[in-house]
mmCIF file of C-alpha atoms and ligand atoms in Angstrom:
data_model
loop_
_atom_site.group_PDB
_atom_site.id
_atom_site.type_symbol
_atom_site.label_atom_id
_atom_site.label_comp_id
_atom_site.label_asym_id
_atom_site.label_seq_id
_atom_site.Cartn_x
_atom_site.Cartn_y
_atom_site.Cartn_z
ATOM 1 C CA MET S 152 145.122 -130.653 -24.571
ATOM 2 C CA GLU S 153 145.376 -130.284 -28.170
ATOM 3 C CA PRO S 154 144.159 -132.877 -30.680
ATOM 4 C CA VAL S 155 145.775 -135.592 -32.173
ATOM 5 C CA PHE S 156 145.875 -135.828 -35.976
ATOM 6 C CA ASP S 157 146.122 -139.236 -36.738
ATOM 7 C CA LEU S 158 147.414 -139.287 -40.655
ATOM 8 C CA ARG S 159 148.444 -142.682 -40.907
ATOM 9 C CA SER S 160 145.612 -143.735 -42.964
ATOM 10 C CA ASP S 161 141.904 -143.365 -43.651
ATOM 11 C CA THR S 162 141.197 -146.760 -42.234
ATOM 12 C CA VAL S 163 141.679 -145.324 -38.455
ATOM 13 C CA THR S 164 137.759 -143.931 -38.486
ATOM 14 C CA ARG S 165 135.950 -144.782 -35.936
ATOM 15 C CA PRO S 166 132.009 -145.502 -36.619
ATOM 16 C CA THR S 167 129.840 -142.775 -35.274
ATOM 17 C CA PRO S 168 126.987 -142.834 -32.929
ATOM 18 C CA ASP S 169 124.487 -142.997 -35.525
ATOM 19 C CA MET S 170 126.297 -145.326 -37.648
ATOM 20 C CA LYS S 171 126.385 -147.628 -34.917
ATOM 21 C CA ARG S 172 123.030 -147.079 -34.247
ATOM 22 C CA ALA S 173 122.387 -148.101 -37.727
ATOM 23 C CA MET S 174 124.348 -151.181 -36.863
ATOM 24 C CA ILE S 175 122.205 -152.250 -34.050
ATOM 25 C CA GLU S 176 119.196 -151.881 -35.622
ATOM 26 C CA ALA S 177 120.058 -153.613 -38.523
ATOM 27 C CA PRO S 178 117.909 -157.037 -39.804
ATOM 28 C CA LEU S 179 119.745 -159.798 -39.663
ATOM 29 C CA GLY S 180 119.668 -163.702 -40.879
ATOM 30 C CA ASP S 181 122.297 -165.738 -42.179
ATOM 31 C CA ASP S 182 124.467 -164.467 -45.111
ATOM 32 C CA VAL S 183 126.187 -167.790 -45.803
ATOM 33 C CA LEU S 184 122.620 -169.134 -46.802
ATOM 34 C CA GLY S 185 122.134 -166.211 -48.632
ATOM 35 C CA ASP S 186 119.498 -165.060 -46.179
ATOM 36 C CA ASP S 187 120.960 -161.924 -44.195
ATOM 37 C CA PRO S 188 118.692 -158.868 -45.958
ATOM 38 C CA THR S 189 121.167 -156.171 -44.827
ATOM 39 C CA VAL S 190 124.010 -157.600 -46.628
ATOM 40 C CA LYS S 191 121.801 -158.274 -49.697
ATOM 41 C CA ARG S 192 120.534 -154.145 -49.368
ATOM 42 C CA LEU S 193 124.435 -153.021 -49.156
ATOM 43 C CA GLU S 194 124.956 -155.658 -52.354
ATOM 44 C CA ALA S 195 122.222 -154.154 -54.471
ATOM 45 C CA LEU S 196 123.151 -150.538 -53.429
ATOM 46 C CA ILE S 197 126.571 -150.855 -54.492
ATOM 47 C CA ALA S 198 125.938 -152.841 -57.829
ATOM 48 C CA GLY S 199 123.512 -150.018 -58.169
ATOM 49 C CA MET S 200 126.165 -147.048 -57.789
ATOM 50 C CA THR S 201 128.496 -148.705 -60.125
ATOM 51 C CA GLY S 202 126.303 -149.831 -63.113
ATOM 52 C CA LYS S 203 127.345 -153.410 -62.192
ATOM 53 C CA GLU S 204 124.594 -156.742 -61.880
ATOM 54 C CA ARG S 205 125.541 -158.008 -58.769
ATOM 55 C CA GLY S 206 127.592 -156.822 -55.471
ATOM 56 C CA LEU S 207 129.413 -159.220 -52.907
ATOM 57 C CA PHE S 208 130.583 -157.997 -49.321
ATOM 58 C CA PHE S 209 134.236 -159.220 -47.878
ATOM 59 C CA PRO S 210 135.948 -159.055 -44.483
ATOM 60 C CA SER S 211 138.668 -156.684 -46.389
ATOM 61 C CA GLY S 212 140.121 -155.395 -49.450
ATOM 62 C CA THR S 213 142.590 -157.894 -49.950
ATOM 63 C CA GLN S 214 140.226 -160.590 -49.550
ATOM 64 C CA ALA S 215 138.170 -158.740 -52.461
ATOM 65 C CA ASN S 216 141.063 -158.126 -54.350
ATOM 66 C CA GLN S 217 142.451 -161.688 -53.995
ATOM 67 C CA THR S 218 139.221 -163.294 -55.101
ATOM 68 C CA ALA S 219 138.896 -161.266 -58.434
ATOM 69 C CA VAL S 220 142.619 -162.184 -59.118
ATOM 70 C CA GLN S 221 141.626 -165.930 -58.639
ATOM 71 C CA VAL S 222 138.416 -165.571 -60.653
ATOM 72 C CA HIS S 223 140.000 -164.021 -63.568
ATOM 73 C CA ALA S 224 143.230 -165.910 -63.484
ATOM 74 C CA GLY S 225 144.488 -169.388 -62.315
ATOM 75 C CA ARG S 226 148.230 -171.335 -61.832
ATOM 76 C CA GLY S 227 150.958 -170.527 -64.071
ATOM 77 C CA ASP S 228 148.697 -167.504 -65.405
ATOM 78 C CA GLU S 229 150.264 -164.237 -65.678
ATOM 79 C CA VAL S 230 148.680 -160.735 -64.220
ATOM 80 C CA LEU S 231 149.799 -157.547 -65.398
ATOM 81 C CA LEU S 232 149.519 -154.640 -63.048
ATOM 82 C CA GLU S 233 151.432 -151.118 -62.121
ATOM 83 C CA ARG S 234 154.839 -151.734 -60.084
ATOM 84 C CA ARG S 235 153.201 -149.734 -56.925
ATOM 85 C CA ALA S 236 150.113 -151.630 -56.922
ATOM 86 C CA HIS S 237 148.539 -152.623 -53.585
ATOM 87 C CA ILE S 238 147.949 -156.030 -55.059
ATOM 88 C CA PHE S 239 151.800 -156.365 -56.070
ATOM 89 C CA ASN S 240 153.393 -154.305 -52.644
ATOM 90 C CA TYR S 241 150.626 -154.926 -49.574
ATOM 91 C CA GLU S 242 148.867 -158.325 -49.715
ATOM 92 C CA GLY S 243 151.674 -160.590 -48.405
ATOM 93 C CA GLY S 244 152.217 -162.251 -51.759
ATOM 94 C CA ALA S 245 148.936 -163.413 -52.014
ATOM 95 C CA PRO S 246 149.073 -163.743 -55.753
ATOM 96 C CA ALA S 247 152.053 -166.299 -55.303
ATOM 97 C CA ALA S 248 150.766 -167.880 -52.258
ATOM 98 C CA LEU S 249 147.308 -168.500 -52.792
ATOM 99 C CA ALA S 250 145.987 -167.994 -57.020
ATOM 100 C CA GLY S 251 149.410 -169.487 -58.105
ATOM 101 C CA VAL S 252 149.980 -166.595 -60.699
ATOM 102 C CA GLN S 253 152.901 -164.878 -61.941
ATOM 103 C CA LEU S 254 152.658 -161.036 -61.537
ATOM 104 C CA HIS S 255 154.244 -158.968 -64.313
ATOM 105 C CA PRO S 256 154.966 -155.440 -62.409
ATOM 106 C CA ILE S 257 155.214 -152.071 -64.767
ATOM 107 C CA ASP S 258 156.423 -148.868 -63.702
ATOM 108 C CA THR S 259 154.266 -145.718 -64.999
ATOM 109 C CA ALA S 260 155.277 -141.858 -63.511
ATOM 110 C CA ASP S 261 151.543 -141.783 -62.083
ATOM 111 C CA GLY S 262 150.175 -145.112 -61.368
ATOM 112 C CA ALA S 263 147.928 -145.050 -64.281
ATOM 113 C CA LEU S 264 148.695 -147.748 -66.999
ATOM 114 C CA ARG S 265 148.247 -146.770 -70.750
ATOM 115 C CA PRO S 266 148.665 -149.195 -73.668
ATOM 116 C CA ALA S 267 151.829 -148.069 -74.673
ATOM 117 C CA ASP S 268 152.934 -149.131 -71.277
ATOM 118 C CA LEU S 269 151.341 -153.053 -71.876
ATOM 119 C CA GLU S 270 152.146 -152.716 -75.881
ATOM 120 C CA GLY S 271 154.088 -156.250 -76.571
ATOM 121 C CA ARG S 272 153.601 -157.387 -72.600
ATOM 122 C CA ILE S 273 151.035 -160.299 -73.594
ATOM 123 C CA ARG S 274 152.957 -163.315 -74.061
ATOM 124 C CA PRO S 275 152.665 -165.519 -76.980
ATOM 125 C CA VAL S 276 150.168 -168.658 -76.636
ATOM 126 C CA ASP S 277 153.338 -171.130 -76.441
ATOM 127 C CA GLU S 278 154.246 -173.823 -73.619
ATOM 128 C CA HIS S 279 157.142 -171.356 -72.855
ATOM 129 C CA PHE S 280 155.179 -169.101 -71.426
ATOM 130 C CA ALA S 281 152.955 -167.921 -68.729
ATOM 131 C CA GLN S 282 149.922 -167.026 -70.240
ATOM 132 C CA THR S 283 148.557 -163.219 -69.684
ATOM 133 C CA ARG S 284 145.418 -163.305 -68.384
ATOM 134 C CA LEU S 285 144.389 -160.154 -66.192
ATOM 135 C CA VAL S 286 145.165 -156.547 -66.285
ATOM 136 C CA CYS S 287 144.367 -154.888 -62.523
ATOM 137 C CA LEU S 288 144.222 -151.057 -62.470
ATOM 138 C CA GLU S 289 144.027 -148.971 -59.560
ATOM 139 C CA ASN S 290 142.044 -145.498 -58.477
ATOM 140 C CA THR S 291 142.713 -143.557 -56.855
ATOM 141 C CA HIS S 292 146.624 -144.713 -56.674
ATOM 142 C CA ASN S 293 147.725 -145.059 -52.999
ATOM 143 C CA GLY S 294 151.243 -145.699 -53.825
ATOM 144 C CA HIS S 295 151.086 -142.767 -56.263
ATOM 145 C CA GLY S 296 149.847 -140.594 -53.636
ATOM 146 C CA GLY S 297 145.964 -140.862 -54.466
ATOM 147 C CA ARG S 298 146.418 -139.985 -57.629
ATOM 148 C CA ILE S 299 143.073 -140.037 -60.406
ATOM 149 C CA TYR S 300 143.675 -142.533 -62.943
ATOM 150 C CA PRO S 301 141.976 -140.008 -65.836
ATOM 151 C CA ILE S 302 139.375 -141.686 -67.263
ATOM 152 C CA ALA S 303 140.127 -141.607 -70.972
ATOM 153 C CA ASP S 304 143.227 -143.161 -69.921
ATOM 154 C CA MET S 305 141.467 -145.847 -68.196
ATOM 155 C CA GLU S 306 138.702 -146.292 -71.231
ATOM 156 C CA ALA S 307 141.826 -146.406 -73.490
ATOM 157 C CA LEU S 308 143.463 -149.212 -71.117
ATOM 158 C CA SER S 309 140.396 -151.010 -70.943
ATOM 159 C CA ARG S 310 139.519 -151.409 -74.811
ATOM 160 C CA TRP S 311 143.034 -152.225 -75.725
ATOM 161 C CA ALA S 312 143.050 -155.134 -72.571
ATOM 162 C CA ARG S 313 140.072 -156.314 -73.888
ATOM 163 C CA ASP S 314 140.435 -156.598 -77.626
ATOM 164 C CA ARG S 315 143.029 -158.809 -76.696
ATOM 165 C CA GLY S 316 141.014 -161.051 -74.508
ATOM 166 C CA LEU S 317 142.563 -160.133 -71.505
ATOM 167 C CA ALA S 318 140.026 -159.529 -68.118
ATOM 168 C CA VAL S 319 140.347 -156.065 -66.180
ATOM 169 C CA HIS S 320 140.001 -155.758 -62.364
ATOM 170 C CA LEU S 321 139.982 -152.303 -60.938
ATOM 171 C CA ASP S 322 140.920 -152.175 -57.332
ATOM 172 C CA GLY S 323 139.041 -149.322 -56.284
ATOM 173 C CA ALA S 324 139.376 -149.567 -52.468
ATOM 174 C CA ARG S 325 138.947 -145.514 -52.882
ATOM 175 C CA LEU S 326 137.045 -145.091 -55.680
ATOM 176 C CA PHE S 327 134.679 -142.830 -54.286
ATOM 177 C CA ASN S 328 137.350 -140.694 -53.612
ATOM 178 C CA ALA S 329 138.337 -140.387 -57.475
ATOM 179 C CA VAL S 330 134.439 -139.978 -58.261
ATOM 180 C CA VAL S 331 134.155 -136.834 -56.296
ATOM 181 C CA ALA S 332 137.119 -135.355 -57.134
ATOM 182 C CA SER S 333 136.897 -135.834 -60.800
ATOM 183 C CA ALA S 334 133.319 -135.811 -60.819
ATOM 184 C CA VAL S 335 133.511 -139.082 -63.229
ATOM 185 C CA PRO S 336 130.357 -141.279 -62.282
ATOM 186 C CA ALA S 337 131.432 -144.663 -60.307
ATOM 187 C CA ALA S 338 129.899 -146.349 -63.175
ATOM 188 C CA ARG S 339 132.047 -145.043 -66.307
ATOM 189 C CA TYR S 340 134.868 -145.662 -63.744
ATOM 190 C CA ALA S 341 133.489 -149.412 -63.239
ATOM 191 C CA ALA S 342 132.492 -149.638 -67.092
ATOM 192 C CA CYS S 343 136.435 -150.129 -67.416
ATOM 193 C CA ALA S 344 136.654 -153.237 -65.572
ATOM 194 C CA ASP S 345 135.086 -156.438 -65.513
ATOM 195 C CA THR S 346 135.181 -156.702 -61.506
ATOM 196 C CA VAL S 347 135.687 -153.771 -59.050
ATOM 197 C CA SER S 348 136.704 -153.778 -55.575
ATOM 198 C CA ILE S 349 135.425 -150.755 -52.983
ATOM 199 C CA CYS S 350 136.433 -150.087 -49.481
ATOM 200 C CA LEU S 351 133.903 -149.294 -47.203
ATOM 201 C CA SER S 352 136.788 -149.062 -44.468
ATOM 202 C CA LYS S 353 138.556 -146.382 -45.793
ATOM 203 C CA GLY S 354 137.452 -142.885 -45.927
ATOM 204 C CA LEU S 355 133.433 -143.661 -46.165
ATOM 205 C CA GLY S 356 134.189 -144.440 -42.728
ATOM 206 C CA ALA S 357 132.740 -148.096 -41.609
ATOM 207 C CA PRO S 358 134.719 -149.988 -39.306
ATOM 208 C CA VAL S 359 135.175 -152.938 -41.319
ATOM 209 C CA GLY S 360 134.181 -154.419 -45.197
ATOM 210 C CA THR S 361 135.078 -154.224 -49.046
ATOM 211 C CA CYS S 362 132.520 -155.202 -51.567
ATOM 212 C CA LEU S 363 133.472 -156.591 -54.960
ATOM 213 C CA VAL S 364 130.894 -155.795 -58.099
ATOM 214 C CA GLY S 365 130.748 -157.486 -61.689
ATOM 215 C CA SER S 366 128.659 -159.577 -63.763
ATOM 216 C CA ALA S 367 125.997 -162.019 -62.218
ATOM 217 C CA GLU S 368 128.626 -164.996 -63.660
ATOM 218 C CA ALA S 369 131.854 -163.138 -62.028
ATOM 219 C CA ILE S 370 130.088 -162.358 -58.656
ATOM 220 C CA ALA S 371 128.624 -166.076 -58.518
ATOM 221 C CA ARG S 372 132.593 -167.608 -59.181
ATOM 222 C CA ALA S 373 133.464 -164.796 -56.778
ATOM 223 C CA ARG S 374 131.193 -166.167 -53.468
ATOM 224 C CA ARG S 375 132.496 -169.667 -54.446
ATOM 225 C CA VAL S 376 136.313 -168.228 -54.184
ATOM 226 C CA ARG S 377 135.580 -166.215 -51.140
ATOM 227 C CA LYS S 378 134.156 -169.284 -49.398
ATOM 228 C CA ARG S 379 137.445 -171.082 -49.929
ATOM 229 C CA LEU S 380 138.858 -168.108 -48.321
ATOM 230 C CA GLY S 381 137.610 -168.056 -45.165
ATOM 231 C CA GLY S 382 135.407 -165.113 -46.032
ATOM 232 C CA GLY S 383 131.707 -166.348 -45.698
ATOM 233 C CA MET S 384 130.690 -164.541 -42.789
ATOM 234 C CA ARG S 385 126.898 -165.171 -41.251
ATOM 235 C CA GLN S 386 124.941 -162.450 -39.565
ATOM 236 C CA ALA S 387 127.129 -159.996 -41.521
ATOM 237 C CA GLY S 388 124.236 -158.036 -41.733
ATOM 238 C CA ILE S 389 125.347 -156.247 -38.514
ATOM 239 C CA LEU S 390 128.896 -155.315 -40.787
ATOM 240 C CA ALA S 391 126.627 -154.074 -44.102
ATOM 241 C CA ALA S 392 124.795 -151.950 -41.924
ATOM 242 C CA ALA S 393 127.742 -149.647 -41.667
ATOM 243 C CA GLY S 394 128.500 -150.203 -45.242
ATOM 244 C CA ILE S 395 124.995 -148.923 -45.958
ATOM 245 C CA TYR S 396 125.354 -146.074 -44.011
ATOM 246 C CA ALA S 397 128.785 -145.112 -45.093
ATOM 247 C CA LEU S 398 127.483 -144.779 -49.086
ATOM 248 C CA GLU S 399 124.557 -143.211 -48.165
ATOM 249 C CA ARG S 400 126.055 -140.501 -45.590
ATOM 250 C CA ASN S 401 129.402 -140.187 -46.395
ATOM 251 C CA VAL S 402 130.451 -140.170 -49.935
ATOM 252 C CA ASP S 403 130.065 -136.444 -50.799
ATOM 253 C CA ARG S 404 131.658 -135.676 -47.797
ATOM 254 C CA LEU S 405 135.244 -136.751 -49.432
ATOM 255 C CA ALA S 406 135.765 -133.548 -51.120
ATOM 256 C CA ASP S 407 136.142 -132.111 -47.450
ATOM 257 C CA ASP S 408 139.337 -134.668 -46.900
ATOM 258 C CA HIS S 409 140.335 -133.177 -50.335
ATOM 259 C CA VAL S 410 139.929 -130.094 -49.356
ATOM 260 C CA LEU S 411 142.378 -130.025 -45.990
ATOM 261 C CA ALA S 412 144.529 -132.471 -48.082
ATOM 262 C CA LYS S 413 145.503 -129.564 -50.012
ATOM 263 C CA GLU S 414 145.472 -126.946 -47.184
ATOM 264 C CA ILE S 415 147.849 -129.230 -45.113
ATOM 265 C CA ALA S 416 150.189 -130.113 -48.394
ATOM 266 C CA ALA S 417 150.115 -126.016 -49.414
ATOM 267 C CA GLY S 418 151.124 -125.268 -46.010
ATOM 268 C CA LEU S 419 154.188 -127.947 -45.596
ATOM 269 C CA SER S 420 155.116 -126.444 -49.124
ATOM 270 C CA GLU S 421 155.999 -123.542 -47.546
ATOM 271 C CA LEU S 422 158.678 -125.421 -45.194
ATOM 272 C CA ASP S 423 162.719 -125.859 -45.609
ATOM 273 C CA GLY S 424 163.681 -129.563 -45.785
ATOM 274 C CA ILE S 425 160.509 -130.968 -47.054
ATOM 275 C CA ASP S 426 158.996 -130.842 -50.200
ATOM 276 C CA VAL S 427 155.360 -131.589 -51.263
ATOM 277 C CA ASP S 428 154.598 -131.468 -55.119
ATOM 278 C CA LEU S 429 150.628 -129.833 -54.947
ATOM 279 C CA ALA S 430 149.636 -130.586 -58.698
ATOM 280 C CA HIS S 431 149.642 -134.393 -57.378
ATOM 281 C CA VAL S 432 147.549 -133.669 -54.296
ATOM 282 C CA GLN S 433 144.363 -134.642 -55.866
ATOM 283 C CA THR S 434 142.323 -136.218 -53.363
ATOM 284 C CA ASN S 435 143.037 -137.328 -49.208
ATOM 285 C CA ILE S 436 146.771 -138.368 -49.307
ATOM 286 C CA VAL S 437 149.807 -136.011 -49.245
ATOM 287 C CA LEU S 438 153.431 -137.282 -50.263
ATOM 288 C CA VAL S 439 155.743 -135.103 -48.510
ATOM 289 C CA ARG S 440 159.515 -135.546 -49.714
ATOM 290 C CA VAL S 441 161.867 -134.955 -47.184
ATOM 291 C CA THR S 442 165.044 -132.899 -48.800
ATOM 292 C CA ARG S 443 167.292 -132.040 -45.729
ATOM 293 C CA PRO S 444 170.483 -133.792 -46.600
ATOM 294 C CA GLY S 445 171.178 -136.429 -43.665
ATOM 295 C CA LEU S 446 167.397 -136.220 -42.250
ATOM 296 C CA ALA S 447 165.347 -139.514 -42.608
ATOM 297 C CA ALA S 448 161.815 -139.615 -42.885
ATOM 298 C CA ALA S 449 161.189 -141.818 -39.910
ATOM 299 C CA ASP S 450 163.144 -139.409 -37.705
ATOM 300 C CA LEU S 451 160.946 -136.306 -38.724
ATOM 301 C CA VAL S 452 157.863 -139.104 -38.210
ATOM 302 C CA ARG S 453 158.832 -139.843 -34.794
ATOM 303 C CA GLU S 454 159.385 -135.551 -34.386
ATOM 304 C CA VAL S 455 155.816 -134.938 -35.347
ATOM 305 C CA GLY S 456 155.067 -137.811 -33.172
ATOM 306 C CA GLU S 457 155.936 -136.007 -30.130
ATOM 307 C CA ARG S 458 154.125 -133.068 -31.034
ATOM 308 C CA GLY S 459 150.680 -135.257 -31.977
ATOM 309 C CA VAL S 460 150.962 -135.560 -35.552
ATOM 310 C CA ARG S 461 150.722 -139.584 -36.301
ATOM 311 C CA ALA S 462 151.834 -140.477 -40.050
ATOM 312 C CA PHE S 463 153.770 -143.052 -41.858
ATOM 313 C CA ASP S 464 157.335 -142.974 -43.270
ATOM 314 C CA THR S 465 156.810 -144.851 -46.360
ATOM 315 C CA SER S 466 160.403 -144.654 -47.878
ATOM 316 C CA PRO S 467 163.664 -143.543 -46.183
ATOM 317 C CA SER S 468 163.021 -139.636 -47.722
ATOM 318 C CA GLN S 469 159.203 -139.905 -48.097
ATOM 319 C CA ILE S 470 156.366 -139.821 -45.357
ATOM 320 C CA ARG S 471 152.687 -140.321 -46.057
ATOM 321 C CA LEU S 472 149.308 -138.195 -44.516
ATOM 322 C CA VAL S 473 145.827 -139.267 -45.301
ATOM 323 C CA THR S 474 142.914 -137.074 -44.113
ATOM 324 C CA HIS S 475 139.706 -138.621 -43.313
ATOM 325 C CA LEU S 476 136.433 -137.686 -41.731
ATOM 326 C CA ASP S 477 137.817 -137.670 -38.191
ATOM 327 C CA VAL S 478 140.434 -135.243 -38.991
ATOM 328 C CA PRO S 479 139.150 -131.939 -37.900
ATOM 329 C CA GLU S 480 139.628 -129.034 -40.052
ATOM 330 C CA SER S 481 142.042 -127.458 -37.406
ATOM 331 C CA ALA S 482 144.658 -129.494 -39.146
ATOM 332 C CA ALA S 483 145.539 -127.115 -41.917
ATOM 333 C CA ARG S 484 146.903 -124.652 -39.454
ATOM 334 C CA ASP S 485 148.228 -127.182 -36.873
ATOM 335 C CA VAL S 486 149.683 -130.051 -38.843
ATOM 336 C CA PRO S 487 152.141 -127.629 -41.106
ATOM 337 C CA ARG S 488 153.013 -125.678 -37.370
ATOM 338 C CA ARG S 489 154.016 -129.175 -35.850
ATOM 339 C CA PHE S 490 156.002 -130.136 -39.097
ATOM 340 C CA HIS S 491 157.701 -126.605 -38.303
ATOM 341 C CA GLU S 492 158.483 -127.214 -34.986
ATOM 342 C CA ALA S 493 159.884 -130.896 -35.822
ATOM 343 C CA LEU S 494 162.109 -129.433 -38.062
ATOM 344 C CA ARG S 495 163.246 -126.727 -36.265
ATOM 345 C CA SER S 496 164.284 -128.797 -33.455
ATOM 346 C CA LEU S 497 165.916 -131.471 -35.523
ATOM 347 C CA SER S 498 168.204 -128.827 -36.984
ATOM 348 C CA SER S 499 169.516 -127.402 -33.346
ATOM 349 C CA PRO S 500 172.664 -128.236 -32.242
ATOM 350 C CA ALA S 501 171.262 -130.039 -29.172
ATOM 351 C CA ALA S 502 169.273 -132.489 -31.769
ATOM 352 C CA LYS S 503 172.621 -133.280 -33.980
ATOM 353 C CA GLY S 504 174.239 -133.724 -31.054
ATOM 354 C CA GLY S 505 171.741 -135.867 -28.839
ATOM 355 C CA PRO S 506 172.145 -139.561 -27.975
ATOM 356 C CA HIS S 507 171.288 -141.913 -30.389
HETATM 357 C C1 LIG X 787 143.580 -150.139 -48.248
HETATM 358 C C2 LIG X 787 143.570 -150.912 -49.844
HETATM 359 C C3 LIG X 787 143.238 -151.797 -49.778
HETATM 360 C C4 LIG X 787 142.798 -152.957 -49.196
HETATM 361 O O1 LIG X 787 143.155 -153.310 -48.047
HETATM 362 P P1 LIG X 787 142.270 -153.982 -46.503
HETATM 363 O O2 LIG X 787 143.277 -153.604 -45.466
HETATM 364 O O3 LIG X 787 142.858 -155.541 -46.767
HETATM 365 O O4 LIG X 787 141.397 -153.828 -46.513
HETATM 366 C C5 LIG X 787 143.356 -152.294 -51.733
HETATM 367 N N1 LIG X 787 143.846 -151.837 -52.421
HETATM 368 C C6 LIG X 787 144.332 -150.176 -51.927
HETATM 369 C C7 LIG X 787 144.947 -149.302 -53.193
HETATM 370 C C8 LIG X 787 144.094 -150.188 -50.676
HETATM 371 O O5 LIG X 787 144.440 -148.403 -50.453
#
């Protein structure tokens, strides 16, 4: 039986026996009452790794991001962010529904906001206007195919925003992918922002969880918002233990995912009918553009799916592949091969004339 390569997302990773053992053996308390020692250990660990005063454990990245939005902005305020940002596109409209903020999305070529992109976007203090309070950054940038936010640009943006009295939140769901690929320390990226969210359940391999880090004051406010959102969890140490295991064992190995993504991308770039921009494959995400006239990304996804490659079409002409710790190295050879077979089958007369 050939292996199935599940490249839909790096969230599909399942806890290993060692990680499960760490979960089972973790000392527990009641984290809402503030005495779960394993949650406290995780929060101190992630704060130390990012150079922030405090960490806070959340059930999801969405809840951590939405908490940060509410810490920094209130009803009727405006939040600047990149157009393909997760917070704008994939969080169920929560900024409007829960925080009551107005989002102001800005186009970029690569997901990295630069001061020139924001010049003139801060609204004047006047009763006609929403008040601009917050800028949200994303690194690596999911919607832009795992691109790394260049540190010099991030530092320039951060200075620009802070000079103008704006708060900065970094959606660092995959921050450690950026850290490993760029060799820029997590603390240097984190210094650009007042709060940073970091997913443990993506490439790091934990089953559940995201941490938010920031100053003691920001995290105290975040704790209150998290409770209000229903994110106060009791014996949460059983989950936090997986997060500790992930942070201690699975950060450096993200480099393997990046190598595999580049290998898969290189193989796919040889094929007719699709196109991959190899220079943009910087971490664990590969964006495949379907270039054959008349071929829909969804049809190619279905066809490779029948050959044991699971992926998502992210637009009518784009497919996204994500590598992670449950993808074997043989994917470097087999994924392009299965795409090749799928493309060939879709161009055969039988497929063209086939039923729909
Ligand atoms: C996955 C992700 C999140 C959070 O997602 P959850 O599924 O809520 O944990 C936030 N931002 C980015 C960029 C992501 O990729």
